[in-house]
Amino acid sequence: IKLFERDEKVVEHFSFSGDDRNIIEEAIEKVEKSMDDDSESIITNERYSVITSVISKAVQKIKSKMTPSDKIDSIVTNRILALPIFIAVMWAVYYLSVSTIGTMGSDYINETVFGDEGFVTAFFSNLLEQNNVNEVLSGLIMNGIVGGVGAVLGFLPLIIVLYLCLGVLEDIGYMSRIAFILDRIFRKFGLSGKSFIPILIGTGCSVPGIMATRTIENENDRRMTIIVASFMPCGAKTEIIALFAATIFIGSKGWWFAPVCYFAGILTVVISGIMLKKTKSFSGDPAPFVMELPEYHLPLPSNIIRTVWDRVKAFIIKAGTIILLATVVIWFLQNISTKFEFVEFSEESHSILEAVGRIIAPIFSPLGFGNWASTVATISGLVAKEVVVSTFGVVGGLGDAAVEDASWIKYTNELFTSVSALSFMLFNQLCIPCFAAVGAMREEMNSAKWAWFTVAYQMGFAYAISLIVFQFGNVFVLHQAPTIWTAVAGLALAFILYMMFRKPKEAKADVKSAVTAKSNQ
């Protein structure tokens, strides 16, 4: 049998002469020709035929009943119903966290802790008055530290509710179903279902999401996932969503804003996946995605509490370090004039921060937020997105006022329309999440060139999407006359569509080689 399978070790061991070896080879070739198969496969098939006959006599198969998980999956992972159910679930998550329960918690924190009559505000205010602290230091503590950090921590209940909902979905086993559902969609656009796991983790923080791409074996898929993983709104970006939900998109007219930001993230991931796969650097089939779907089970409170605490702790640590430092720096720049004199905040004060903001502001004018305050908030958001809200609080001189306060509503509505607010949100959502994430990109890609390409792509893509949203939103939603920038936005949209629908370079090469082969024949 081993000779028939052409086992090299057996053939070498017996040391057949040339004539004997020819006879054996002729016999094998006759059998292969008659059975239309190679000798090794013939033996393998015969072995399995014997195994099958033995099993048929020894095993009795019975029809198994569907488990509860199977019954749920027949609906949840149904080819038609899966995507609408997923959309409904994620809409409910953001509705609970941003529009109802989370917002009520944030309102309570802002009113009782960091509001005008909150105990933290009252404590520091009385302490400063009793010790006759000078006006500059008092302004720094109350308007810079308490006001800036308090504006961020006021969103803590909202973030807790968001992480709590995601933790429950993860613990009951639904998140793995989402990966299974989106794998079918992602594969059509050049991404593997494995890419969804880092993207999902990135909804908590982009840094661990980028690090989670290590599970993707294919280098092209891994790089592409790193590029798009931070497009989803993370916990820090959720604060900006909540700010606009409380000031621009108030009440029933703005129920759609938070879910739209989430699904805009998924849409931009898909668009980027299509465009990048059409380039030579990312061409090729995505890696196969195989995963075991766990049985549905009741969530364990200990697991959920641990997950929520880990993410909230990271947020609080960042608020106590990066945000605190950034807020103090911004306050000083806001209260020091271009003549390097201390000036009390006012509409007429010309601070260093305002001067820098006005220089950079024209870059963002086509996106709808070309005022210096929004520019400064955007630039500071490149350090950490948590700083965006606190920057508005410091720059606007809002001190310890809650975001639901009339002063916040008046201030944001002076800076933004509904269209420019959406444009601002999308730019900050799609551009680089923070300096820490850029460092993670550099480490995971192990290439400065690829890290800089990622930064350039994210910034350019964010600018193009925001430009399209604002320019066309102005024309079709606010009914304003088109401008030269509307034409530029049209060109940007045309370029994106071209990159999405053009034929891959690899496919063209294949067609050319096929035509050449046919002509040779």
Coordinates of C-alpha atoms in Angstrom, one line a residue:
I1 CA 0.0 0.0 0.0
K2 CA 2.8 2.4 0.8
L3 CA 4.5 1.6 -2.5
F4 CA 1.1 2.3 -4.2
E5 CA 0.9 5.7 -2.4
R6 CA 4.5 6.4 -3.6
D7 CA 5.8 6.8 -0.1
E8 CA 9.4 8.1 -0.6
K9 CA 10.8 6.5 2.5
V10 CA 9.4 3.0 1.6
V11 CA 10.7 3.3 -2.0
E12 CA 14.2 4.3 -0.7
H13 CA 14.2 1.5 1.9
F14 CA 13.6 -1.3 -0.6
S15 CA 15.9 0.1 -3.2
F16 CA 14.1 -1.2 -6.2
S17 CA 16.1 -1.5 -9.4
G18 CA 15.1 0.5 -12.5
D19 CA 13.1 -2.2 -14.2
D20 CA 11.2 -3.2 -11.0
R21 CA 10.4 0.5 -10.3
N22 CA 9.1 1.0 -13.9
I23 CA 6.8 -2.1 -13.5
I24 CA 5.4 -0.7 -10.2
E25 CA 4.9 2.7 -11.7
E26 CA 3.1 1.3 -14.7
A27 CA 0.7 -0.6 -12.4
I28 CA 0.0 2.5 -10.4
E29 CA -0.6 4.6 -13.5
K30 CA -3.1 2.0 -14.9
V31 CA -5.1 2.1 -11.6
E32 CA -5.0 5.9 -11.5
K33 CA -6.2 6.0 -15.1
S34 CA -9.1 3.6 -14.6
M35 CA -10.2 5.3 -11.3
D36 CA -9.5 8.8 -12.6
D37 CA -7.7 9.8 -9.4
D38 CA -4.1 9.9 -8.0
S39 CA -2.9 6.9 -6.0
E40 CA -2.8 8.7 -2.6
S41 CA -6.4 9.9 -2.9
I42 CA -7.5 6.4 -4.0
I43 CA -6.1 4.9 -0.8
T44 CA -7.5 7.7 1.3
N45 CA -11.0 7.2 -0.2
E46 CA -10.8 3.5 0.5
R47 CA -9.9 4.1 4.1
Y48 CA -12.9 6.4 4.6
S49 CA -15.2 4.0 2.9
V50 CA -14.2 1.3 5.5
I51 CA -14.6 3.9 8.3
T52 CA -18.0 4.9 7.1
S53 CA -19.2 1.3 6.9
V54 CA -18.1 0.6 10.4
I55 CA -19.7 3.8 11.8
S56 CA -23.0 3.1 10.0
K57 CA -23.2 -0.2 12.0
A58 CA -22.2 1.3 15.3
V59 CA -23.8 4.7 15.5
Q60 CA -27.5 5.5 15.6
K61 CA -28.3 9.2 14.7
I62 CA -31.3 10.9 16.2
K63 CA -32.7 14.3 15.3
S64 CA -31.5 16.8 17.9
K65 CA -33.8 19.5 19.3
M66 CA -33.0 23.1 18.8
T67 CA -31.5 24.7 21.9
P68 CA -32.9 28.1 23.2
S69 CA -29.8 29.8 21.7
D70 CA -30.5 28.2 18.3
K71 CA -34.0 29.4 18.4
I72 CA -32.9 33.0 19.2
D73 CA -30.2 32.9 16.6
S74 CA -32.8 31.8 14.0
I75 CA -34.2 35.3 14.4
V76 CA -31.2 37.4 15.6
T77 CA -28.8 36.1 12.9
N78 CA -31.5 35.8 10.2
R79 CA -30.2 36.9 6.8
I80 CA -33.0 39.5 6.5
L81 CA -33.8 40.4 10.1
A82 CA -30.2 40.5 11.5
L83 CA -29.3 44.0 10.3
P84 CA -32.6 45.7 11.3
I85 CA -32.4 44.1 14.8
F86 CA -28.8 45.3 15.2
I87 CA -29.7 48.8 14.2
A88 CA -32.6 48.8 16.6
V89 CA -30.4 47.5 19.5
M90 CA -27.7 50.1 19.0
W91 CA -30.3 52.9 18.6
A92 CA -31.8 51.8 22.0
V93 CA -28.3 51.8 23.6
Y94 CA -27.6 55.4 22.5
Y95 CA -31.1 56.5 23.3
L96 CA -30.8 55.2 26.8
S97 CA -27.3 56.6 27.3
V98 CA -27.5 60.0 25.5
S99 CA -31.2 60.9 25.4
T100 CA -32.8 59.5 28.6
I101 CA -31.2 57.8 31.6
G102 CA -27.6 58.9 30.9
T103 CA -28.7 62.5 30.4
M104 CA -30.8 62.5 33.6
G105 CA -27.7 61.3 35.5
S106 CA -25.6 64.0 33.9
D107 CA -28.2 66.6 34.8
Y108 CA -28.1 65.5 38.4
I109 CA -24.3 65.6 38.6
N110 CA -24.2 69.0 37.0
E111 CA -26.8 70.5 39.3
T112 CA -25.7 68.9 42.6
V113 CA -21.9 68.6 42.2
F114 CA -20.5 71.0 39.6
G115 CA -23.4 73.4 39.0
D116 CA -23.7 77.0 40.2
E117 CA -25.1 75.6 43.5
G118 CA -23.3 72.3 43.5
F119 CA -21.4 71.3 46.6
V120 CA -18.0 71.1 44.8
T121 CA -18.4 74.6 43.4
A122 CA -19.7 75.9 46.7
F123 CA -16.8 74.3 48.6
F124 CA -14.0 75.8 46.4
S125 CA -15.8 79.2 46.2
N126 CA -16.1 79.5 50.0
L127 CA -12.5 78.2 50.5
L128 CA -11.1 80.8 48.2
E129 CA -13.2 83.6 49.7
Q130 CA -12.2 82.7 53.3
N131 CA -8.5 82.7 52.4
N132 CA -8.7 85.9 50.3
V133 CA -7.2 84.3 47.3
N134 CA -6.3 86.8 44.6
E135 CA -8.5 87.1 41.5
V136 CA -6.1 85.5 39.1
L137 CA -5.7 82.3 41.1
S138 CA -9.3 82.2 42.0
G139 CA -10.3 82.5 38.3
L140 CA -7.9 79.7 37.4
I141 CA -9.3 77.3 40.0
M142 CA -13.0 78.1 39.5
N143 CA -13.2 78.7 35.8
G144 CA -10.2 76.7 34.6
I145 CA -9.9 73.6 36.9
V146 CA -13.4 73.2 38.4
G147 CA -15.2 74.5 35.4
G148 CA -13.2 72.7 32.7
V149 CA -12.8 69.3 34.5
G150 CA -16.3 69.6 35.9
A151 CA -17.7 70.0 32.4
V152 CA -16.1 66.7 31.4
L153 CA -16.9 64.8 34.6
G154 CA -20.5 65.9 34.2
F155 CA -20.8 63.4 31.4
L156 CA -19.7 60.5 33.6
P157 CA -23.2 59.1 34.2
L158 CA -23.8 59.1 30.4
I159 CA -20.6 57.2 29.8
I160 CA -21.4 54.7 32.6
V161 CA -24.8 54.0 31.1
L162 CA -23.2 53.5 27.6
Y163 CA -20.6 51.1 28.9
L164 CA -23.2 49.3 31.0
C165 CA -25.4 48.6 28.0
L166 CA -22.4 47.5 25.9
G167 CA -21.2 45.3 28.8
V168 CA -24.6 43.6 29.1
L169 CA -24.7 42.9 25.3
E170 CA -21.2 41.5 25.4
D171 CA -21.8 39.3 28.4
I172 CA -25.1 37.7 27.2
G173 CA -23.3 36.8 23.9
Y174 CA -24.9 39.2 21.5
M175 CA -21.7 41.1 20.6
S176 CA -20.2 37.9 19.0
R177 CA -23.4 37.7 16.9
I178 CA -22.8 41.3 15.7
A179 CA -19.4 40.2 14.5
F180 CA -21.0 37.3 12.7
I181 CA -23.6 39.6 11.1
L182 CA -21.2 42.3 10.0
D183 CA -18.7 39.7 8.7
R184 CA -21.1 39.1 5.8
I185 CA -21.3 42.9 5.1
F186 CA -17.6 43.6 5.7
R187 CA -16.4 40.8 3.4
K188 CA -18.3 42.4 0.5
F189 CA -16.3 45.6 1.1
G190 CA -12.9 44.0 1.6
L191 CA -12.8 43.8 5.4
S192 CA -12.9 40.6 7.5
G193 CA -15.3 40.0 10.3
K194 CA -12.2 39.9 12.5
S195 CA -11.9 43.7 11.9
F196 CA -15.1 44.3 13.8
I197 CA -13.7 43.1 17.1
P198 CA -11.0 45.9 17.2
I199 CA -13.7 48.4 16.0
L200 CA -16.1 47.3 18.7
I201 CA -13.4 47.6 21.4
G202 CA -12.6 51.0 20.0
T203 CA -16.1 52.2 21.0
G204 CA -14.6 52.2 24.6
C205 CA -11.2 53.6 23.7
S206 CA -9.3 53.7 20.4
V207 CA -6.0 52.6 21.9
P208 CA -7.0 49.1 23.0
G209 CA -9.0 48.8 19.8
I210 CA -5.9 49.4 17.8
M211 CA -3.9 47.0 19.9
A212 CA -6.6 44.3 19.3
T213 CA -5.7 44.2 15.6
R214 CA -3.0 41.7 16.6
T215 CA -5.5 38.9 16.2
I216 CA -5.6 39.6 12.4
E217 CA -3.1 37.4 10.7
N218 CA -3.2 39.1 7.3
E219 CA -0.9 42.1 7.4
N220 CA -2.9 44.1 4.8
D221 CA -6.1 43.5 6.7
R222 CA -4.5 44.4 10.0
R223 CA -3.1 47.7 8.7
M224 CA -6.4 48.6 7.1
T225 CA -8.3 47.9 10.3
I226 CA -5.9 50.1 12.3
I227 CA -6.6 52.9 9.8
V228 CA -10.4 52.7 10.3
A229 CA -10.7 51.3 13.8
S230 CA -11.0 54.8 15.4
F231 CA -13.9 56.0 13.2
M232 CA -16.4 54.8 15.7
P233 CA -17.4 57.2 18.5
C234 CA -15.4 56.3 21.6
G235 CA -16.3 57.3 25.2
A236 CA -14.5 60.6 24.8
K237 CA -16.3 61.5 21.5
T238 CA -19.6 60.6 23.2
E239 CA -19.2 63.7 25.3
I240 CA -19.2 65.9 22.2
I241 CA -22.3 64.0 21.0
A242 CA -24.0 64.7 24.4
L243 CA -23.0 68.4 24.3
F244 CA -24.8 68.9 21.0
A245 CA -27.7 66.7 22.0
A246 CA -28.2 68.9 25.0
T247 CA -27.7 72.3 23.3
I248 CA -28.3 72.1 19.5
F249 CA -30.5 69.0 19.0
I250 CA -32.7 69.5 22.1
G251 CA -35.7 67.3 22.8
S252 CA -37.6 65.2 20.3
K253 CA -36.1 66.9 17.3
G254 CA -32.7 65.6 18.1
W255 CA -33.4 61.9 19.0
W256 CA -31.6 60.8 15.8
F257 CA -28.3 62.6 16.4
A258 CA -26.5 60.1 18.6
P259 CA -27.5 57.0 16.6
V260 CA -26.6 58.8 13.3
C261 CA -23.0 59.4 14.7
Y262 CA -22.7 55.7 15.5
F263 CA -23.9 54.4 12.2
A264 CA -21.9 57.1 10.4
G265 CA -18.9 55.5 11.9
I266 CA -19.8 52.1 10.5
L267 CA -20.6 53.7 7.1
T268 CA -17.2 55.4 6.9
V269 CA -15.5 52.2 7.9
V270 CA -17.2 50.5 4.9
I271 CA -16.4 53.4 2.5
S272 CA -12.8 53.4 3.6
G273 CA -12.6 49.6 3.3
I274 CA -13.9 49.7 -0.3
M275 CA -11.5 52.5 -1.3
L276 CA -8.4 51.1 0.3
K277 CA -9.0 47.6 -1.1
K278 CA -9.0 49.0 -4.6
T279 CA -5.4 50.2 -4.1
K280 CA -2.3 48.0 -4.7
S281 CA -1.1 48.2 -1.1
F282 CA -4.3 46.6 0.4
S283 CA -5.5 44.4 -2.5
G284 CA -6.3 40.7 -2.0
D285 CA -9.0 38.6 -0.4
P286 CA -9.7 39.3 3.3
A287 CA -8.7 36.6 5.8
P288 CA -11.3 34.0 6.6
F289 CA -13.3 34.6 9.8
V290 CA -14.1 31.6 12.0
M291 CA -15.5 32.0 15.5
E292 CA -17.6 30.0 18.0
L293 CA -20.8 31.6 19.0
P294 CA -21.3 31.2 22.7
E295 CA -24.6 30.1 24.2
Y296 CA -26.9 32.9 25.4
H297 CA -26.9 33.3 29.1
L298 CA -27.9 35.8 31.8
P299 CA -25.2 38.4 32.3
L300 CA -23.0 38.1 35.4
P301 CA -23.1 41.4 37.4
S302 CA -19.5 40.9 38.5
N303 CA -18.3 40.8 34.8
I304 CA -20.3 43.9 33.9
I305 CA -19.2 45.9 36.9
R306 CA -15.6 45.0 36.3
T307 CA -15.8 46.0 32.6
V308 CA -17.6 49.3 33.4
W309 CA -15.2 50.1 36.2
D310 CA -12.1 49.5 34.1
R311 CA -13.3 51.8 31.4
V312 CA -14.6 54.5 33.7
K313 CA -11.4 54.4 35.8
A314 CA -9.4 55.0 32.7
F315 CA -11.7 58.0 31.8
I316 CA -11.3 59.4 35.3
I317 CA -7.6 59.1 35.3
K318 CA -7.4 60.9 32.0
A319 CA -9.7 63.6 33.4
G320 CA -7.3 64.0 36.3
T321 CA -4.2 64.2 34.2
I322 CA -4.4 65.1 30.5
I323 CA -7.7 67.1 30.7
L324 CA -6.6 68.9 33.9
L325 CA -3.3 69.9 32.3
A326 CA -4.9 70.9 29.0
T327 CA -7.6 73.0 30.8
V328 CA -5.0 74.9 32.8
V329 CA -2.9 75.6 29.7
I330 CA -6.0 76.8 27.8
W331 CA -7.1 79.0 30.6
F332 CA -3.8 80.7 30.8
L333 CA -3.6 81.2 27.0
Q334 CA -7.2 82.5 27.1
N335 CA -6.4 85.0 29.9
I336 CA -3.0 86.3 28.7
S337 CA -3.2 89.0 26.0
T338 CA -0.9 89.2 23.0
K339 CA 1.0 91.8 24.9
F340 CA 1.6 89.2 27.6
E341 CA -0.6 90.9 30.1
F342 CA -3.3 89.3 32.2
V343 CA -6.8 90.1 30.9
E344 CA -10.1 89.2 32.4
F345 CA -12.2 87.2 29.9
S346 CA -14.5 89.3 27.8
E347 CA -15.8 89.6 24.3
E348 CA -13.2 92.3 23.5
S349 CA -10.2 90.6 25.1
H350 CA -7.6 89.6 22.6
S351 CA -5.8 86.7 24.1
I352 CA -3.0 84.5 22.8
L353 CA -5.4 81.7 22.4
E354 CA -7.8 83.8 20.3
A355 CA -4.9 85.1 18.1
V356 CA -3.7 81.6 17.4
G357 CA -7.3 80.4 16.8
R358 CA -8.0 83.2 14.3
I359 CA -4.9 82.3 12.3
I360 CA -5.9 78.7 11.9
A361 CA -9.7 79.3 11.7
P362 CA -9.8 79.8 7.9
I363 CA -8.8 76.2 7.4
F364 CA -12.1 75.1 8.9
S365 CA -14.4 77.8 7.5
P366 CA -15.4 75.6 4.5
L367 CA -16.5 73.0 7.1
G368 CA -18.8 75.4 8.9
F369 CA -16.9 76.1 12.1
G370 CA -14.4 78.7 11.1
N371 CA -14.7 80.6 14.3
W372 CA -11.6 80.7 16.6
A373 CA -13.3 79.0 19.6
S374 CA -14.3 75.9 17.6
T375 CA -10.9 75.9 15.9
V376 CA -9.1 75.9 19.3
A377 CA -11.4 73.2 20.6
T378 CA -10.7 71.0 17.5
I379 CA -6.9 71.5 17.8
S380 CA -7.0 70.7 21.5
G381 CA -9.1 67.6 20.7
L382 CA -6.2 66.2 18.7
V383 CA -4.4 65.8 22.1
A384 CA -7.5 64.1 23.7
K385 CA -11.1 64.3 22.6
E386 CA -12.2 64.7 26.2
V387 CA -10.6 68.2 26.1
V388 CA -13.1 69.5 23.5
V389 CA -16.0 70.2 25.8
S390 CA -13.8 71.6 28.6
T391 CA -12.1 73.9 26.0
F392 CA -15.5 75.3 25.0
G393 CA -16.3 75.9 28.7
V394 CA -13.1 77.8 29.3
V395 CA -13.1 79.7 26.0
G396 CA -16.7 80.6 26.4
G397 CA -16.2 81.9 30.0
L398 CA -19.0 79.5 31.1
G399 CA -17.2 78.5 34.3
D400 CA -19.1 75.8 36.2
A401 CA -22.4 76.1 34.4
A402 CA -24.0 72.8 33.4
V403 CA -24.2 72.0 29.6
E404 CA -28.0 72.1 29.9
D405 CA -27.8 75.7 31.2
A406 CA -29.2 78.5 29.1
S407 CA -25.7 80.0 28.9
W408 CA -24.3 76.9 27.2
I409 CA -27.3 76.7 24.8
K410 CA -26.9 80.3 23.9
Y411 CA -23.2 80.0 23.4
T412 CA -23.3 76.8 21.2
N413 CA -26.1 78.2 19.1
E414 CA -24.1 81.3 18.4
L415 CA -21.2 79.1 17.1
F416 CA -23.1 76.4 15.3
T417 CA -26.1 75.6 13.1
S418 CA -27.6 72.1 13.1
V419 CA -25.6 71.4 9.9
S420 CA -22.3 72.8 11.1
A421 CA -22.7 71.0 14.5
L422 CA -23.0 67.7 12.6
S423 CA -20.0 68.7 10.4
F424 CA -17.9 69.5 13.5
M425 CA -18.9 66.2 15.2
L426 CA -18.0 64.1 12.1
F427 CA -14.6 65.8 11.7
N428 CA -13.7 65.2 15.4
Q429 CA -15.1 61.7 15.2
L430 CA -13.1 60.7 12.0
C431 CA -9.8 62.5 12.5
I432 CA -7.1 61.1 14.8
P433 CA -8.6 60.3 18.2
C434 CA -5.7 61.4 20.4
F435 CA -1.9 61.5 20.6
A436 CA -2.0 58.2 22.6
A437 CA -3.8 56.5 19.7
V438 CA -1.2 57.8 17.2
G439 CA 1.5 56.3 19.4
A440 CA -0.4 53.0 19.4
M441 CA -0.6 53.1 15.6
R442 CA 3.1 53.6 15.3
E443 CA 3.8 50.7 17.7
E444 CA 1.4 48.3 16.1
M445 CA 2.3 49.1 12.5
N446 CA 6.0 49.0 13.4
S447 CA 6.6 51.6 10.7
A448 CA 6.8 55.4 10.9
K449 CA 5.8 55.6 7.3
W450 CA 2.5 53.7 7.8
A451 CA 1.8 55.6 11.0
W452 CA 2.1 59.0 9.1
F453 CA 0.1 57.6 6.2
T454 CA -2.7 56.7 8.7
V455 CA -2.6 60.2 10.3
A456 CA -2.7 61.9 6.9
Y457 CA -5.5 59.6 5.6
Q458 CA -7.7 60.1 8.7
M459 CA -7.3 63.9 8.7
G460 CA -7.9 64.1 4.9
F461 CA -10.9 61.8 5.0
A462 CA -12.4 63.6 8.0
Y463 CA -12.0 67.0 6.2
A464 CA -13.6 65.6 3.0
I465 CA -16.6 64.1 4.8
S466 CA -17.2 67.2 6.9
L467 CA -16.9 69.4 3.8
I468 CA -19.5 67.3 1.9
V469 CA -21.9 67.2 4.9
F470 CA -21.7 71.0 5.5
Q471 CA -21.8 72.2 2.0
F472 CA -24.6 70.0 0.8
G473 CA -26.4 70.4 4.1
N474 CA -26.3 74.2 3.7
V475 CA -27.9 73.9 0.2
F476 CA -30.5 71.1 0.7
V477 CA -31.3 71.5 4.5
L478 CA -30.8 75.2 5.2
H479 CA -31.6 76.3 1.6
Q480 CA -28.6 78.6 1.2
A481 CA -27.1 79.5 -2.1
P482 CA -24.2 77.3 -3.3
T483 CA -20.7 78.7 -3.2
I484 CA -17.3 77.7 -4.8
W485 CA -16.8 75.4 -1.8
T486 CA -20.0 73.6 -2.8
A487 CA -18.4 72.8 -6.1
V488 CA -15.2 71.6 -4.2
A489 CA -17.4 69.4 -2.1
G490 CA -18.9 68.0 -5.2
L491 CA -15.5 67.2 -6.6
A492 CA -14.6 65.5 -3.3
L493 CA -17.7 63.4 -3.4
A494 CA -17.0 62.5 -7.1
F495 CA -13.5 61.4 -6.1
I496 CA -14.7 59.2 -3.3
L497 CA -17.3 57.6 -5.6
Y498 CA -14.6 57.0 -8.2
M499 CA -12.3 55.4 -5.7
M500 CA -15.2 53.2 -4.5
F501 CA -16.5 52.0 -7.9
R502 CA -13.3 51.9 -10.0
K503 CA -11.9 48.5 -10.9
P504 CA -8.9 47.3 -8.8
K505 CA -5.5 47.5 -10.4
E506 CA -5.0 43.8 -9.7
A507 CA -8.2 43.0 -11.6
K508 CA -7.0 44.9 -14.6
A509 CA -3.8 43.0 -14.6
D510 CA -5.7 39.7 -14.4
V511 CA -7.9 40.7 -17.4
K512 CA -4.8 41.7 -19.4
S513 CA -3.0 38.4 -18.7
A514 CA -6.2 36.4 -19.5
V515 CA -6.5 38.2 -22.9
T516 CA -2.8 37.5 -23.6
A517 CA -3.2 33.8 -22.7
K518 CA -6.3 33.5 -25.0
S519 CA -4.4 35.1 -27.9
N520 CA -1.5 32.8 -27.4
Q521 CA -3.8 29.8 -27.5

